[in-house]
Short mmCIF file of C-alpha atoms in Angstrom, two decimals:
data_model
loop_
_atom_site.label_atom_id
_atom_site.label_comp_id
_atom_site.label_asym_id
_atom_site.label_seq_id
_atom_site.Cartn_x
_atom_site.Cartn_y
_atom_site.Cartn_z
CA MET F 1 0.00 0.01 0.00
CA GLY F 2 2.75 2.30 0.91
CA ASP F 3 4.51 1.35 -2.25
CA ASP F 4 1.64 2.34 -4.40
CA HIS F 5 1.39 5.55 -2.62
CA ASP F 6 5.00 6.36 -3.08
CA LEU F 7 4.91 5.72 -6.76
CA LYS F 8 2.03 8.00 -7.05
CA GLU F 9 3.81 10.65 -5.18
CA GLU F 10 6.89 10.64 -7.28
CA GLY F 11 6.13 9.40 -10.74
CA GLY F 12 2.56 10.00 -11.73
CA GLU F 13 0.95 12.93 -10.06
CA ILE F 14 -1.47 14.45 -12.45
CA ALA F 15 -3.05 16.47 -9.78
CA PRO F 16 -1.10 19.74 -9.87
CA PHE F 17 -2.98 22.72 -11.09
CA ASP F 18 -0.48 25.41 -10.18
CA PRO F 19 2.94 26.13 -11.57
CA SER F 20 4.91 26.07 -8.35
CA LYS F 21 4.08 22.44 -7.76
CA LYS F 22 6.03 21.56 -10.82
CA LYS F 23 9.04 23.15 -9.30
CA LYS F 24 8.54 21.12 -6.21
CA LYS F 25 8.31 18.03 -8.30
CA LYS F 26 11.55 18.80 -9.99
CA LYS F 27 13.37 19.01 -6.74
CA VAL F 28 11.95 15.71 -5.72
CA VAL F 29 13.11 14.09 -8.90
CA ILE F 30 16.60 15.37 -8.42
CA GLN F 31 17.00 13.81 -5.05
CA ASP F 32 15.23 10.65 -6.04
CA PRO F 33 18.10 8.18 -6.45
CA ALA F 34 19.66 9.12 -3.17
CA ASP F 35 16.38 8.83 -1.50
CA ASP F 36 15.54 5.28 -2.44
CA SER F 37 16.89 3.75 0.71
CA VAL F 38 15.08 6.29 2.72
CA GLU F 39 11.95 5.50 0.87
CA LYS F 40 12.11 1.94 2.04
CA LEU F 41 12.40 3.10 5.58
CA ALA F 42 9.64 5.48 5.03
CA GLU F 43 7.40 2.72 3.75
CA LYS F 44 7.33 1.08 7.09
CA THR F 45 6.69 4.20 8.95
CA GLU F 46 3.99 5.10 6.53
CA THR F 47 2.17 1.87 6.85
CA LEU F 48 2.39 2.26 10.55
CA SER F 49 1.13 5.71 10.50
CA VAL F 50 -1.68 4.93 8.14
CA SER F 51 -2.90 2.14 10.32
CA GLU F 52 -2.85 4.54 13.18
CA GLY F 53 -4.36 7.14 11.04
CA LEU F 54 -7.50 5.13 10.61
CA GLU F 55 -8.70 6.58 13.83
CA SER F 56 -8.24 10.17 12.83
CA THR F 57 -6.60 11.46 9.72
CA PHE F 58 -5.24 14.47 11.45
CA SER F 59 -2.97 12.79 13.95
CA GLY F 60 -1.91 10.21 11.42
CA LEU F 61 -0.73 12.77 9.01
CA LYS F 62 1.19 14.58 11.63
CA LYS F 63 2.97 11.46 12.72
CA LYS F 64 3.89 10.54 9.23
CA LYS F 65 5.45 13.90 8.70
CA LYS F 66 7.59 13.65 11.74
CA LYS F 67 8.79 10.20 11.01
CA GLN F 68 9.68 10.96 7.49
CA VAL F 69 11.77 13.87 8.53
CA GLU F 70 13.53 11.71 11.04
CA SER F 71 14.33 9.08 8.48
CA SER F 72 15.75 11.67 6.16
CA ILE F 73 18.64 12.28 8.47
CA LEU F 74 20.50 9.91 6.22
CA THR F 75 20.29 12.23 3.28
CA ASP F 76 21.94 15.58 3.08
CA GLU F 77 20.42 18.99 3.52
CA VAL F 78 19.09 19.28 0.03
CA GLY F 79 17.43 15.96 0.40
CA GLU F 80 15.81 17.14 3.55
CA ALA F 81 14.32 20.13 1.94
CA GLY F 82 13.10 18.02 -0.92
CA GLU F 83 11.56 15.57 1.42
CA GLU F 84 9.71 18.23 3.24
CA LEU F 85 8.33 19.48 0.02
CA GLU F 86 7.41 15.95 -0.90
CA ASP F 87 5.58 15.73 2.33
CA HIS F 88 3.57 18.67 1.37
CA ILE F 89 2.59 17.15 -1.91
CA GLY F 90 1.55 14.01 -0.13
CA ASP F 91 -0.46 16.02 2.30
CA ASP F 92 -2.15 17.83 -0.47
CA GLU F 93 -3.39 14.63 -1.89
CA GLU F 94 -4.52 13.10 1.30
CA GLY F 95 -5.66 15.98 3.34
CA GLU F 96 -7.90 17.55 0.81
CA GLY F 97 -10.52 19.79 2.25
CA ILE F 98 -8.95 19.78 5.67
CA ASP F 99 -6.80 22.80 6.26
CA LEU F 100 -3.77 21.35 7.95
CA HIS F 101 -1.19 23.84 6.79
CA PRO F 102 -0.47 26.79 8.91
CA ARG F 103 2.80 27.20 7.03
CA TYR F 104 1.65 28.40 3.67
CA PRO F 105 -1.51 30.43 3.60
CA TRP F 106 -2.37 29.60 0.02
CA GLU F 107 -2.51 25.87 0.43
CA GLY F 108 -5.93 24.33 0.18
CA SER F 109 -7.23 27.15 -1.95
CA ASP F 110 -7.09 27.94 -5.62
CA ARG F 111 -6.01 31.55 -5.32
CA ASP F 112 -2.87 33.00 -6.81
CA TYR F 113 0.22 33.38 -4.66
CA GLU F 114 1.11 36.78 -3.49
CA TYR F 115 4.58 38.08 -3.84
CA GLU F 116 5.19 38.54 -0.14
CA GLU F 117 4.10 35.03 0.62
CA LEU F 118 6.37 33.48 -1.93
CA LEU F 119 9.24 35.65 -0.83
CA GLY F 120 8.72 34.59 2.72
CA ARG F 121 8.66 30.98 1.66
CA VAL F 122 11.91 31.27 -0.22
CA PHE F 123 13.61 32.92 2.70
CA ASN F 124 12.33 30.28 5.09
CA ILE F 125 13.74 27.52 2.94
CA LEU F 126 16.99 29.35 2.57
CA ARG F 127 17.26 29.93 6.26
CA GLU F 128 16.58 26.29 7.08
CA ASN F 129 19.21 24.98 4.73
CA ASN F 130 22.08 27.42 5.03
CA PRO F 131 21.45 30.21 7.45
CA GLU F 132 24.53 32.20 6.56
CA LEU F 133 23.11 33.13 3.19
CA ALA F 134 19.87 34.69 4.33
CA GLY F 135 18.99 37.47 6.64
CA ASP F 136 21.23 39.85 8.44
CA ARG F 137 24.68 40.04 6.98
CA ARG F 138 25.58 43.13 8.88
CA ARG F 139 27.10 41.22 11.71
CA THR F 140 30.40 42.92 11.72
CA VAL F 141 31.24 42.86 15.34
CA MET F 142 33.65 45.52 16.46
CA ARG F 143 34.67 45.75 20.02
CA PRO F 144 34.16 49.13 21.63
CA PRO F 145 37.25 51.27 21.80
CA GLN F 146 39.16 51.18 25.07
CA VAL F 147 40.45 54.52 26.08
CA LEU F 148 42.77 55.59 28.81
CA ARG F 149 43.84 59.00 29.97
CA GLU F 150 47.49 59.75 29.98
CA GLY F 151 48.01 62.66 32.28
CA THR F 152 45.35 65.28 31.75
CA LYS F 153 45.96 66.29 28.18
CA LYS F 154 46.52 63.07 26.30
CA THR F 155 44.27 60.16 25.50
CA VAL F 156 45.44 56.64 24.77
CA PHE F 157 43.44 54.47 22.44
CA VAL F 158 44.40 51.00 23.63
CA ASN F 159 42.85 48.52 21.19
CA PHE F 160 43.52 50.61 18.14
CA MET F 161 45.52 47.88 16.44
CA ASP F 162 42.84 45.28 17.10
CA LEU F 163 40.22 47.43 15.51
CA CYS F 164 42.41 48.08 12.49
CA LYS F 165 42.83 44.34 12.09
CA THR F 166 39.13 43.65 12.32
CA MET F 167 38.51 46.27 9.67
CA HIS F 168 41.45 45.03 7.53
CA ARG F 169 42.82 48.51 7.15
CA GLN F 170 46.27 49.97 7.46
CA PRO F 171 46.75 51.59 10.85
CA ASP F 172 48.26 54.59 9.09
CA HIS F 173 45.11 55.21 7.16
CA VAL F 174 42.81 54.83 10.14
CA MET F 175 45.08 57.04 12.20
CA ALA F 176 45.10 59.75 9.58
CA PHE F 177 41.34 59.74 9.46
CA LEU F 178 40.96 59.78 13.22
CA LEU F 179 43.37 62.62 13.69
CA ALA F 180 41.83 64.64 10.90
CA GLU F 181 38.39 64.23 12.35
CA LEU F 182 39.43 64.99 15.87
CA GLY F 183 41.40 67.96 14.66
CA THR F 184 44.41 67.14 16.78
CA SER F 185 47.76 65.46 16.53
CA GLY F 186 48.84 62.11 17.81
CA SER F 187 51.11 59.14 17.24
CA LEU F 188 51.55 55.45 17.88
CA ASP F 189 53.50 54.54 20.97
CA GLY F 190 55.77 51.60 21.74
CA GLN F 191 52.95 49.11 22.37
CA GLN F 192 51.18 50.14 19.19
CA ARG F 193 48.61 52.19 20.99
CA LEU F 194 47.41 55.46 19.63
CA VAL F 195 48.17 58.49 21.71
CA VAL F 196 46.05 61.52 20.88
CA LYS F 197 46.46 64.99 22.18
CA GLY F 198 43.33 66.23 23.89
CA ARG F 199 40.67 64.69 26.07
CA PHE F 200 38.27 62.36 24.34
CA ALA F 201 35.63 59.94 25.54
CA PRO F 202 35.32 56.40 24.09
CA LYS F 203 32.03 57.49 22.60
CA ASN F 204 33.79 60.08 20.47
CA PHE F 205 36.12 57.46 19.01
CA GLU F 206 33.21 55.18 18.39
CA GLY F 207 31.33 57.77 16.38
CA ILE F 208 34.37 58.51 14.25
CA LEU F 209 35.13 54.86 13.67
CA ARG F 210 31.57 54.34 12.63
CA ARG F 211 31.94 57.05 10.04
CA TYR F 212 35.23 55.58 8.94
CA VAL F 213 33.63 52.18 8.41
CA ASN F 214 30.78 53.67 6.44
CA GLU F 215 33.10 55.60 4.22
CA TYR F 216 36.14 53.41 3.77
CA VAL F 217 35.14 49.87 4.66
CA ILE F 218 31.57 49.00 3.82
CA CYS F 219 30.78 48.13 0.21
CA ILE F 220 27.95 50.28 -0.99
CA GLY F 221 26.46 47.61 -3.21
CA CYS F 222 26.26 44.61 -0.89
CA LYS F 223 27.01 46.16 2.48
CA SER F 224 29.72 43.64 3.19
CA PRO F 225 32.82 44.70 5.08
CA ASP F 226 35.01 42.34 3.04
CA THR F 227 36.74 45.04 1.06
CA ILE F 228 40.24 46.01 0.05
CA LEU F 229 41.49 49.56 -0.05
CA SER F 230 44.16 50.08 -2.65
CA LYS F 231 45.97 53.05 -4.02
CA GLU F 232 46.17 53.48 -7.78
CA ASN F 233 47.99 56.49 -9.07
CA ARG F 234 47.23 58.77 -6.15
CA LEU F 235 43.62 57.75 -5.84
CA PHE F 236 42.17 55.42 -3.27
CA PHE F 237 39.92 52.69 -4.55
CA LEU F 238 37.74 50.35 -2.57
CA ARG F 239 37.20 46.92 -4.04
CA CYS F 240 34.63 44.52 -2.62
CA GLU F 241 35.67 40.91 -2.16
CA LYS F 242 32.11 39.64 -2.06
CA CYS F 243 30.48 41.21 -5.07
CA GLY F 244 33.51 42.52 -6.96
CA SER F 245 32.30 46.08 -7.20
CA GLY F 246 34.70 48.94 -6.83
CA ARG F 247 34.42 52.60 -6.05
CA SER F 248 36.70 55.46 -5.40
CA VAL F 249 36.85 57.00 -1.96
CA ALA F 250 37.76 60.51 -0.99
CA PRO F 251 41.30 61.08 0.23
CA ILE F 252 41.67 62.10 3.84
CA LYS F 253 42.04 65.79 4.26
CA ALA F 254 42.55 67.53 7.53
CA GLY F 255 40.98 70.78 6.35
CA PHE F 256 41.28 73.90 8.33
CA VAL F 257 42.82 73.59 11.75
CA ALA F 258 42.63 76.68 13.83
CA ARG F 259 45.53 77.70 15.94
CA VAL F 260 45.06 76.75 19.52
CA GLY F 261 47.51 77.60 22.19
CA ARG F 262 50.31 80.05 22.47
CA ARG F 263 51.01 82.14 19.43
CA ASN F 264 54.54 83.21 19.96
CA ALA F 265 55.93 79.77 19.21
CA GLY F 266 55.73 80.14 15.42
CA THR F 267 56.37 83.80 14.83
CA MET R 1 19.31 33.03 -12.47
CA SER R 2 19.63 35.82 -10.09
CA GLU R 3 22.40 37.32 -12.17
CA LEU R 4 20.07 37.47 -15.12
CA ASP R 5 17.47 39.16 -13.04
CA HIS R 6 19.87 41.92 -12.16
CA GLN R 7 20.31 42.87 -15.76
CA VAL R 8 16.69 43.44 -16.50
CA PRO R 9 16.48 47.07 -17.52
CA SER R 10 14.18 49.19 -15.48
CA ALA R 11 13.15 52.77 -15.02
CA PHE R 12 15.77 53.18 -12.36
CA ASP R 13 18.83 54.89 -13.74
CA PRO R 14 21.84 54.27 -11.52
CA PHE R 15 23.60 57.36 -12.81
CA ALA R 16 20.71 59.71 -12.36
CA ASP R 17 21.49 61.01 -8.95
CA ALA R 18 25.20 61.19 -9.57
CA SER R 19 24.73 63.62 -12.42
CA ALA R 20 22.15 65.53 -10.39
CA ASP R 21 24.69 65.93 -7.64
CA ASP R 22 27.17 67.37 -10.07
CA SER R 23 24.78 69.92 -11.38
CA GLY R 24 23.73 70.87 -7.89
CA ALA R 25 27.02 71.84 -6.36
CA GLY R 26 29.66 69.41 -7.51
CA ALA R 27 31.29 66.80 -5.37
CA LYS R 28 33.78 69.17 -3.84
CA GLU R 29 31.41 71.86 -2.69
CA TYR R 30 30.88 70.52 0.77
CA VAL R 31 30.69 72.87 3.67
CA HIS R 32 32.77 71.39 6.46
CA VAL R 33 31.79 72.15 10.01
CA ARG R 34 34.47 71.09 12.43
CA VAL R 35 35.01 71.26 16.10
CA GLN R 36 38.33 71.61 17.81
CA GLN R 37 39.30 71.18 21.38
CA ARG R 38 40.89 73.90 23.39
CA ASN R 39 42.08 73.90 26.93
CA GLY R 40 39.70 72.53 29.47
CA ARG R 41 36.18 72.04 28.27
CA LYS R 42 36.35 74.86 25.79
CA SER R 43 36.09 74.27 22.13
CA LEU R 44 36.06 76.02 18.78
CA THR R 45 33.85 75.56 15.74
CA THR R 46 35.13 76.23 12.24
CA VAL R 47 33.03 76.57 9.13
CA GLN R 48 34.92 76.03 5.92
CA GLY R 49 33.83 75.96 2.29
CA LEU R 50 31.01 78.44 2.10
CA LYS R 51 30.54 79.94 -1.33
CA LYS R 52 32.79 82.84 -2.17
CA GLU R 53 29.87 85.03 -3.18
CA TYR R 54 28.56 85.27 0.33
CA SER R 55 29.68 88.03 2.56
CA TYR R 56 31.36 86.18 5.36
CA ASN R 57 31.22 89.07 7.70
CA LYS R 58 27.47 89.38 7.44
CA ILE R 59 26.96 85.69 8.02
CA LEU R 60 29.32 85.83 10.95
CA LYS R 61 27.43 88.70 12.46
CA ASP R 62 24.19 86.82 12.34
CA LEU R 63 25.80 83.67 13.68
CA LYS R 64 27.26 85.57 16.58
CA LYS R 65 23.99 87.19 17.38
CA GLU R 66 22.03 83.97 17.09
CA PHE R 67 24.25 81.79 19.26
CA CYS R 68 25.48 84.50 21.62
CA CYS R 69 29.12 83.73 21.05
CA ASN R 70 32.10 85.47 19.65
CA GLY R 71 33.81 84.60 16.43
CA THR R 72 35.98 85.81 13.60
CA VAL R 73 36.70 85.31 9.95
CA VAL R 74 40.12 83.81 9.46
CA GLN R 75 42.06 84.19 6.23
CA ASP R 76 43.77 80.93 5.45
CA PRO R 77 46.42 80.83 2.72
CA GLU R 78 45.07 77.62 1.15
CA LEU R 79 41.43 77.39 2.08
CA GLY R 80 40.40 81.01 1.78
CA GLN R 81 38.15 82.42 4.44
CA VAL R 82 37.04 80.35 7.37
CA ILE R 83 34.55 81.29 10.03
CA GLN R 84 35.56 80.55 13.58
CA LEU R 85 33.14 80.50 16.45
CA GLN R 86 33.59 79.97 20.14
CA GLY R 87 32.15 76.87 21.65
CA ASP R 88 30.75 73.75 20.09
CA GLN R 89 28.20 75.21 17.66
CA ARG R 90 28.10 72.45 15.07
CA LYS R 91 24.42 71.67 15.39
CA ASN R 92 23.48 75.30 15.57
CA VAL R 93 25.56 76.27 12.60
CA SER R 94 24.21 73.54 10.37
CA THR R 95 20.58 74.26 11.20
CA PHE R 96 21.17 77.97 10.74
CA LEU R 97 22.80 77.54 7.34
CA VAL R 98 20.04 75.27 6.16
CA GLN R 99 17.28 77.52 7.40
CA ALA R 100 18.80 80.60 5.91
CA GLY R 101 19.01 78.76 2.57
CA ILE R 102 22.75 79.27 2.27
CA VAL R 103 23.58 75.60 1.95
CA LYS R 104 21.54 72.49 1.34
CA LYS R 105 21.49 69.96 4.08
CA GLU R 106 23.19 67.23 2.06
CA HIS R 107 26.16 69.51 1.36
CA ILE R 108 27.01 70.04 4.97
CA LYS R 109 29.55 67.70 6.49
CA ILE R 110 29.88 67.74 10.20
CA HIS R 111 33.23 66.50 11.47
CA GLY R 112 34.57 65.94 14.88
CA PHE R 113 33.40 63.58 17.57
#
């Protein structure tokens, strides 16, 4: 009995009346050969479940679903997705009229799919199979800047080198930007910390670094921080490693710096 | 598949706003508003890159009156005239310049922390 049913599920299937089902079917066909062993396992479970299911179709169906998914551990991820889809086809055949599917709102009705629904479905599948592809890519974790005070007039940026490394940027470049934005002077000390003249809070550095990342690190097209900054005949270019796009970035200019402090030093 | 989709021509012209920017003020016509630290908790605001046609002294006078601070116009050998104001007036200056219609908001760059 289970055999018959399986054949029907895979081979024949005249039932579909909507285009997306065909897609589903394709996927099933692709993973067919690998699935054969699983199918045999599934037969047993199915017969079991059907015999149970005589009492109430609802619980039976549910059980079958679970067991099939369990058996599909043998196959790889793609197989799993396919199997789940297969499940749905099976359910469509059996559970006609009964609305068992909270997952997809269109199932059980003849209406057209809406864009949002299909989009959501695609993203769900993507997320299940390989979560790193879908959703939030903007997980560039940067540790907050650690700042010490050296005396009363100097500030030490302790994890400056770390941050440069996480951003994959030359410390020189980052330093030039920081100093230009802060409007002061500074230098690297013996332990590769940045010493800046003036009193600054960690929050100040954070804001500037954020601007730096937006301007010189993040790729505009795909928002990925995997970029390389290179200098080609006096111009800085940013090339993205993920999507291959490139753009030019503005050179760092300090702009006008007013004279602060005693005047008789220069003249 | 997705690559093909990207190439479908649409009404969106990727170069539209770039050329619009050029006609507006050009890429280099930013007004830079900076802040600089002085001794203690004092600071200094500098406004650089206003258009040459404007009378700096008149703008400065209004700025001084509006924010109740002192200030001067500094002549810089490379950058031309720069307005200097006492205190951290970055927010004030940018809102003032936008409201007076001297600069558009997207052409103001605020530097500093």
